[in-house]
Coordinates of C-alpha atoms in Angstrom, one line a residue:
X753 CA -1.7 -3.2 -44.2
X754 CA -2.0 -2.5 -40.5
X755 CA -0.8 -5.4 -38.3
X756 CA -3.7 -7.1 -36.5
X757 CA -3.5 -6.8 -32.7
X758 CA -3.5 -10.1 -30.8
X759 CA -6.8 -11.1 -29.2
X760 CA -7.1 -10.5 -25.5
X761 CA -8.4 -14.0 -24.9
X762 CA -5.3 -15.6 -26.4
X763 CA -3.0 -13.4 -24.3
X764 CA -4.8 -14.4 -21.2
X765 CA -4.6 -18.1 -22.1
X766 CA -0.9 -17.8 -22.6
X767 CA 0.0 -16.1 -19.4
X768 CA -2.8 -16.4 -16.8
X769 CA -4.5 -18.9 -14.5
X770 CA -7.5 -21.1 -15.6
X771 CA -9.8 -19.0 -13.4
X772 CA -8.9 -15.8 -15.3
X773 CA -9.2 -17.6 -18.6
X774 CA -12.7 -18.8 -17.7
X775 CA -13.7 -15.3 -16.7
X776 CA -12.2 -13.9 -20.0
X777 CA -14.4 -16.3 -22.0
X778 CA -17.5 -14.6 -20.4
X779 CA -16.4 -11.1 -21.4
X780 CA -18.6 -9.0 -23.6
X781 CA -16.8 -8.2 -26.9
X782 CA -16.9 -4.4 -27.5
X783 CA -14.7 -1.6 -28.6
X784 CA -15.3 0.6 -25.5
X785 CA -12.2 2.8 -24.8
X786 CA -10.6 2.8 -21.4
X787 CA -11.8 5.8 -19.3
X788 CA -9.4 8.0 -17.3
X789 CA -10.5 6.4 -14.1
X790 CA -9.8 2.9 -15.5
X791 CA -6.4 4.1 -16.7
X792 CA -5.6 5.3 -13.2
X793 CA -6.5 2.0 -11.7
X794 CA -4.7 -0.2 -14.2
X795 CA -1.5 2.0 -14.2
X796 CA -1.4 2.1 -10.4
X797 CA -2.0 -1.7 -10.2
X798 CA 0.9 -2.3 -12.6
X799 CA 3.3 0.0 -10.7
X800 CA 2.4 -1.6 -7.3
X801 CA 2.7 -5.1 -8.6
X802 CA 6.1 -4.6 -10.2
X803 CA 7.4 -3.1 -7.0
X804 CA 5.8 -6.0 -5.0
X805 CA 7.5 -8.6 -7.2
X806 CA 10.9 -7.1 -6.4
X807 CA 10.3 -7.0 -2.7
X808 CA 8.5 -10.3 -2.4
X809 CA 11.2 -12.1 -4.5
X810 CA 13.8 -10.9 -2.1
X811 CA 11.8 -12.0 0.9
X812 CA 11.4 -15.4 -0.7
X813 CA 15.1 -15.9 -0.9
X814 CA 15.6 -15.1 2.9
X815 CA 12.6 -16.6 4.7
X816 CA 13.2 -19.7 6.8
X817 CA 9.8 -20.5 8.1
X818 CA 7.9 -22.7 5.6
X819 CA 4.5 -21.5 6.7
X820 CA 5.5 -17.9 6.1
X821 CA 7.1 -18.9 2.9
X822 CA 3.9 -20.3 1.5
X823 CA 2.1 -17.0 2.2
X824 CA 4.9 -15.0 0.5
X825 CA 4.6 -17.3 -2.5
X826 CA 0.8 -16.8 -2.7
X827 CA 1.3 -13.0 -2.7
X828 CA 4.1 -13.2 -5.2
X829 CA 2.3 -15.4 -7.7
X830 CA -0.7 -13.1 -7.6
X831 CA 1.4 -10.0 -8.4
X832 CA 3.2 -11.9 -11.2
X833 CA -0.1 -13.0 -12.8
X834 CA -1.5 -9.4 -12.6
X835 CA 1.5 -8.1 -14.4
X836 CA 1.2 -10.6 -17.2
X837 CA -2.5 -9.8 -17.6
X838 CA -1.9 -6.1 -17.6
X839 CA 0.9 -6.4 -20.2
X840 CA -1.5 -8.2 -22.5
X841 CA -4.2 -5.6 -21.9
X842 CA -1.9 -2.7 -22.5
X843 CA -0.7 -4.3 -25.8
X844 CA -4.3 -4.9 -26.9
X845 CA -5.3 -1.3 -26.1
X846 CA -2.2 0.3 -27.6
X847 CA -1.4 1.6 -24.1
X848 CA 2.3 2.1 -23.4
X849 CA 3.4 -0.4 -20.7
X850 CA 4.7 1.5 -17.7
X851 CA 8.4 1.2 -16.9
X852 CA 7.6 0.2 -13.3
X853 CA 10.3 -1.9 -11.6
X854 CA 12.5 -4.8 -12.7
X855 CA 15.2 -7.2 -11.6
X856 CA 17.6 -4.2 -11.7
X857 CA 15.8 -2.8 -8.6
X858 CA 16.6 -5.6 -6.3
X859 CA 19.7 -7.6 -5.3
X860 CA 18.5 -11.1 -4.4
X861 CA 21.9 -12.1 -3.1
X862 CA 22.0 -9.3 -0.4
X863 CA 22.1 -10.5 3.2
X864 CA 18.8 -10.7 5.1
X865 CA 17.4 -7.3 6.1
X866 CA 14.4 -8.5 8.0
X867 CA 13.5 -11.3 10.4
X868 CA 10.8 -13.8 9.5
X869 CA 8.5 -12.1 12.0
X870 CA 8.4 -9.0 9.7
X871 CA 7.1 -10.7 6.6
X872 CA 3.5 -11.5 7.7
X873 CA 3.2 -8.1 9.3
X874 CA 4.3 -6.5 6.0
X875 CA 1.8 -8.6 4.0
X876 CA -1.0 -7.8 6.4
X877 CA -0.5 -4.1 5.8
X878 CA 0.0 -4.5 2.1
X879 CA -3.2 -6.6 1.8
X880 CA -5.2 -3.9 3.5
X881 CA -3.8 -1.3 1.1
X882 CA -4.5 -3.6 -1.8
X883 CA -8.1 -4.0 -0.7
X884 CA -8.5 -0.3 -0.5
X885 CA -7.0 0.4 -4.0
X886 CA -8.9 -2.5 -5.6
X887 CA -12.2 -1.3 -4.1
X888 CA -11.8 2.1 -5.5
X889 CA -10.7 0.8 -8.9
X890 CA -13.7 -1.6 -9.0
X891 CA -16.1 1.2 -8.1
X892 CA -14.8 3.4 -10.9
X893 CA -14.6 0.7 -13.6
X894 CA -17.4 0.2 -16.1
X895 CA -15.9 -2.1 -18.8
X896 CA -16.9 -5.7 -18.0
X897 CA -13.4 -7.1 -18.5
X898 CA -11.9 -4.6 -16.1
X899 CA -14.6 -5.1 -13.5
X900 CA -13.8 -8.8 -13.6
X901 CA -10.1 -8.1 -13.3
X902 CA -10.4 -5.8 -10.3
X903 CA -12.9 -8.2 -8.6
X904 CA -10.3 -10.9 -8.9
X905 CA -7.6 -8.6 -7.5
X906 CA -9.8 -7.7 -4.6
X907 CA -10.8 -11.3 -3.9
X908 CA -7.1 -12.2 -3.8
X909 CA -6.3 -9.4 -1.3
X910 CA -9.2 -10.5 0.9
X911 CA -7.9 -14.1 0.8
X912 CA -4.3 -13.0 1.5
X913 CA -5.5 -11.0 4.5
X914 CA -7.2 -14.1 5.9
X915 CA -4.3 -16.4 5.3
X916 CA -1.8 -13.9 6.8
X917 CA -4.0 -13.5 9.9
X918 CA -4.1 -17.3 10.4
X919 CA -0.3 -17.4 10.2
X920 CA 0.1 -14.6 12.7
X921 CA -2.3 -16.3 15.1
X922 CA -0.5 -19.6 14.7
X923 CA 2.9 -17.9 15.4
X924 CA 1.6 -15.9 18.3
X925 CA 2.3 -12.7 16.4
X926 CA -1.2 -11.4 16.0
X927 CA -1.9 -8.3 18.1
X928 CA -5.6 -7.8 18.6
X929 CA -7.2 -4.4 19.0
X930 CA -8.3 -3.5 22.5
X931 CA -11.5 -4.8 24.0
X932 CA -14.1 -2.5 25.5
X933 CA -17.3 -3.1 27.4
X934 CA -20.3 -4.3 25.3
X935 CA -23.0 -1.6 25.2
X936 CA -26.1 -2.4 27.3
X937 CA -28.6 -0.5 25.1
X938 CA -28.8 1.8 22.0
X939 CA -28.0 5.5 22.8
X940 CA -28.0 8.8 21.0
X941 CA -26.0 12.0 21.5
X942 CA -28.1 14.7 23.2
X943 CA -25.5 17.3 24.0
X944 CA -22.9 19.2 22.0
X945 CA -20.3 18.4 24.7
X946 CA -20.0 15.0 22.9
X947 CA -17.9 16.9 20.4
X948 CA -15.6 18.1 23.1
X949 CA -13.3 21.1 22.7
X950 CA -9.6 21.6 22.1
X951 CA -8.6 22.2 25.7
X952 CA -10.8 20.1 27.9
X953 CA -14.1 18.3 28.5
X954 CA -13.0 15.2 26.7
X955 CA -15.6 12.4 26.7
X956 CA -14.5 8.7 26.5
X957 CA -13.3 7.4 23.1
X958 CA -15.8 5.6 20.8
X959 CA -15.0 2.2 19.3
X960 CA -14.5 3.9 15.9
X961 CA -11.9 6.3 17.3
X962 CA -10.1 3.5 19.1
X963 CA -10.0 1.5 15.9
X964 CA -8.5 4.3 13.9
X965 CA -5.9 5.1 16.5
X966 CA -4.7 1.5 16.8
X967 CA -4.6 1.2 13.0
X968 CA -2.5 4.2 12.6
X969 CA -0.2 3.1 15.4
X970 CA 0.3 -0.3 13.7
X971 CA 0.9 1.2 10.2
X972 CA 3.4 3.7 11.7
X973 CA 5.2 0.9 13.5
X974 CA 5.7 -1.0 10.3
X975 CA 6.7 2.2 8.5
X976 CA 9.2 2.9 11.2
X977 CA 10.8 -0.6 10.8
X978 CA 10.9 -0.2 7.0
X979 CA 12.5 3.3 7.2
X980 CA 15.2 2.0 9.5
X981 CA 15.9 -0.9 7.2
X982 CA 15.8 1.2 4.0
X983 CA 18.1 3.8 5.5
X984 CA 20.7 1.1 6.2
X985 CA 20.8 0.0 2.6
X986 CA 20.1 3.2 0.6
X987 CA 23.1 4.5 -1.4
X988 CA 22.5 8.2 -1.6
X989 CA 23.0 10.4 1.4
X990 CA 19.9 12.5 0.7
X991 CA 17.8 9.4 0.5
X992 CA 19.3 8.1 3.8
X993 CA 18.6 11.5 5.5
X994 CA 15.0 11.4 4.1
X995 CA 14.4 8.0 5.5
X996 CA 15.8 8.9 8.9
X997 CA 13.5 11.8 9.0
X998 CA 10.6 9.5 8.1
X999 CA 11.5 7.2 11.0
X1000 CA 11.5 10.2 13.4
X1001 CA 8.1 11.3 12.1
X1002 CA 6.7 7.7 12.5
X1003 CA 8.0 7.6 16.1
X1004 CA 6.4 10.9 17.0
X1005 CA 3.1 9.9 15.5
X1006 CA 3.1 6.6 17.4
X1007 CA 3.7 8.5 20.6
X1008 CA 0.8 11.0 19.9
X1009 CA -1.7 8.2 19.2
X1010 CA -0.5 6.0 22.0
X1011 CA -0.8 8.9 24.5
X1012 CA -4.5 9.5 23.4
X1013 CA -5.3 5.8 24.1
X1014 CA -3.4 5.8 27.4
X1015 CA -5.1 9.0 28.6
X1016 CA -8.4 7.1 28.1
X1017 CA -7.2 4.0 29.9
X1018 CA -6.9 2.0 26.6
X1019 CA -3.8 -0.2 26.1
X1020 CA -1.6 1.0 23.3
X1021 CA 1.4 -1.4 23.4
X1022 CA 2.2 -3.6 20.4
X1023 CA 4.1 -6.7 21.4
X1024 CA 5.6 -8.1 18.1
X1025 CA 9.2 -7.4 17.4
X1026 CA 10.5 -7.1 13.8
X1027 CA 13.6 -5.0 14.2
X1028 CA 15.7 -5.0 11.0
X1029 CA 19.0 -6.9 10.9
X1030 CA 22.4 -5.1 10.8
X1031 CA 22.8 -5.6 7.1
X1032 CA 24.0 -2.7 5.0
X1033 CA 24.2 -4.5 1.7
X1034 CA 22.5 -2.8 -1.2
X1035 CA 19.2 -4.6 -1.3
X1036 CA 16.8 -2.4 -3.2
X1037 CA 17.4 0.5 -5.6
X1038 CA 17.0 4.0 -4.2
X1039 CA 14.3 4.4 -6.8
X1040 CA 12.3 1.5 -5.5
X1041 CA 12.8 2.6 -1.9
X1042 CA 11.5 6.1 -2.6
X1043 CA 8.5 4.7 -4.5
X1044 CA 7.7 2.4 -1.6
X1045 CA 8.0 5.2 1.0
X1046 CA 5.9 7.6 -1.1
X1047 CA 3.2 4.9 -1.4
X1048 CA 3.1 4.5 2.3
X1049 CA 3.0 8.2 2.9
X1050 CA 0.0 8.5 0.5
X1051 CA -1.7 5.7 2.4
X1052 CA -1.0 7.6 5.7
X1053 CA -2.6 10.7 4.3
X1054 CA -5.7 8.6 3.4
X1055 CA -5.8 6.9 6.8
X1056 CA -5.6 10.2 8.6
X1057 CA -8.2 11.8 6.4
X1058 CA -10.6 8.9 7.2
X1059 CA -9.8 9.2 10.9
X1060 CA -10.6 12.9 10.9
X1061 CA -14.0 12.2 9.3
X1062 CA -14.7 9.4 11.9
X1063 CA -13.5 11.3 15.0
X1064 CA -16.1 13.8 16.4
X1065 CA -13.8 14.8 19.3
X1066 CA -12.3 18.1 18.3
X1067 CA -9.0 17.6 20.1
X1068 CA -8.4 14.3 18.2
X1069 CA -9.4 15.8 14.8
X1070 CA -7.0 18.7 15.4
X1071 CA -4.1 16.4 16.1
X1072 CA -4.8 14.3 13.0
X1073 CA -5.0 17.5 11.0
X1074 CA -1.6 18.7 12.2
X1075 CA 0.0 15.3 11.7
X1076 CA -1.6 14.9 8.2
X1077 CA 0.0 18.2 7.2
X1078 CA 3.4 16.9 8.3
X1079 CA 3.0 13.7 6.2
X1080 CA 1.9 15.7 3.2
X1081 CA 5.0 17.9 3.4
X1082 CA 7.2 14.9 3.9
X1083 CA 5.6 13.2 0.8
X1084 CA 6.2 16.4 -1.2
X1085 CA 9.9 16.4 -0.3
X1086 CA 10.1 12.8 -1.3
X1087 CA 8.5 13.6 -4.7
X1088 CA 11.1 16.4 -5.2
X1089 CA 13.9 13.9 -4.6
X1090 CA 12.4 11.5 -7.1
X1091 CA 12.0 14.2 -9.7
X1092 CA 15.6 15.4 -9.2
X1093 CA 16.8 11.8 -10.0
X1094 CA 14.3 11.0 -12.8
X1095 CA 12.6 8.3 -10.7
X1096 CA 9.0 9.7 -10.7
X1097 CA 7.1 8.0 -13.5
X1098 CA 4.2 10.0 -14.8
X1099 CA 0.7 8.6 -14.5
X1100 CA -1.4 8.9 -17.7
X1101 CA -2.5 12.5 -18.2
X1102 CA -4.6 14.6 -20.6
X1103 CA -2.7 16.6 -23.3
X1104 CA -1.8 20.2 -22.5
X1105 CA -4.1 21.9 -25.0
X1106 CA -2.5 25.3 -24.6
X1107 CA 0.9 23.8 -25.4
X1108 CA -0.5 22.0 -28.4
X1109 CA -2.1 25.3 -29.6
X1110 CA 1.3 27.0 -29.4
X1111 CA 2.8 24.2 -31.5
X1112 CA 5.1 23.0 -28.7
X1113 CA 5.9 19.3 -28.3

């Protein structure tokens, strides 16, 4: 007799919060299979959360400021609960639980690698990326239980962003985007010169263009700090070299975006300082480091693509296009390193029908 699978409700009650239990009780019972889009969202969420638990657990052992500790604890508890829910869901659906990342990928007794000032900046960036991923997953989900789950994840990311921002403001670490004059009336574009050209005739920046430039400066600054830190603690030379190259790319991109702002009399400086410590202790596995860098590179590709779509000025779009290609090639080289070492876990994929037809496994 086939063993009966555990009910999803009982799994949730065993591992998850009262809020998620209450939501689970309102789920519609059905036998609808998980779609490919839903698989992608769940798989990506599990991979990101297992990586986050490793990183945040390490941060928790090093943080000194109690206010920052409470925010790290909030983020960590959310990721841990997501993992427990997803494990139960995978078991219920007969879906193999991804390998993800474990305690073997982090050394909690390693010396501090970052200052307390880095942690809220890191969480601010991660919460933005989390909101983006959850919004996409929510938009593509159709099963009621999965819609509920992704709504919860999105709500937590929004809440984390608010709490982190409050901490940054309290600590004097929050760097606001530039101010511009408030428009006096509504206006429309009447000349093609608004689009500018590659060589000259550049009109003033729009608020949307400024916003994207500052966002990409900020993300590259955090990426640069992380590349520096990871390069100090990585074990393999090819990984160290890859990270040093990433730091150089981030530095160049910061300069390009800053120059655009400065040329338009917009301040570009970021005042917070989160330089890594001098520790060279093995802190994270090279596998976890490469996954983290690959995720940030993928986010960079998405940010630059969005900025191109929102930047009518041709000279800015051209620069974004050139830098996007550089990130894409960098990400490809990172994927090759991960493949060579067996670190690149496959996302769910459709069977190779031609291979099956040939009788190959």
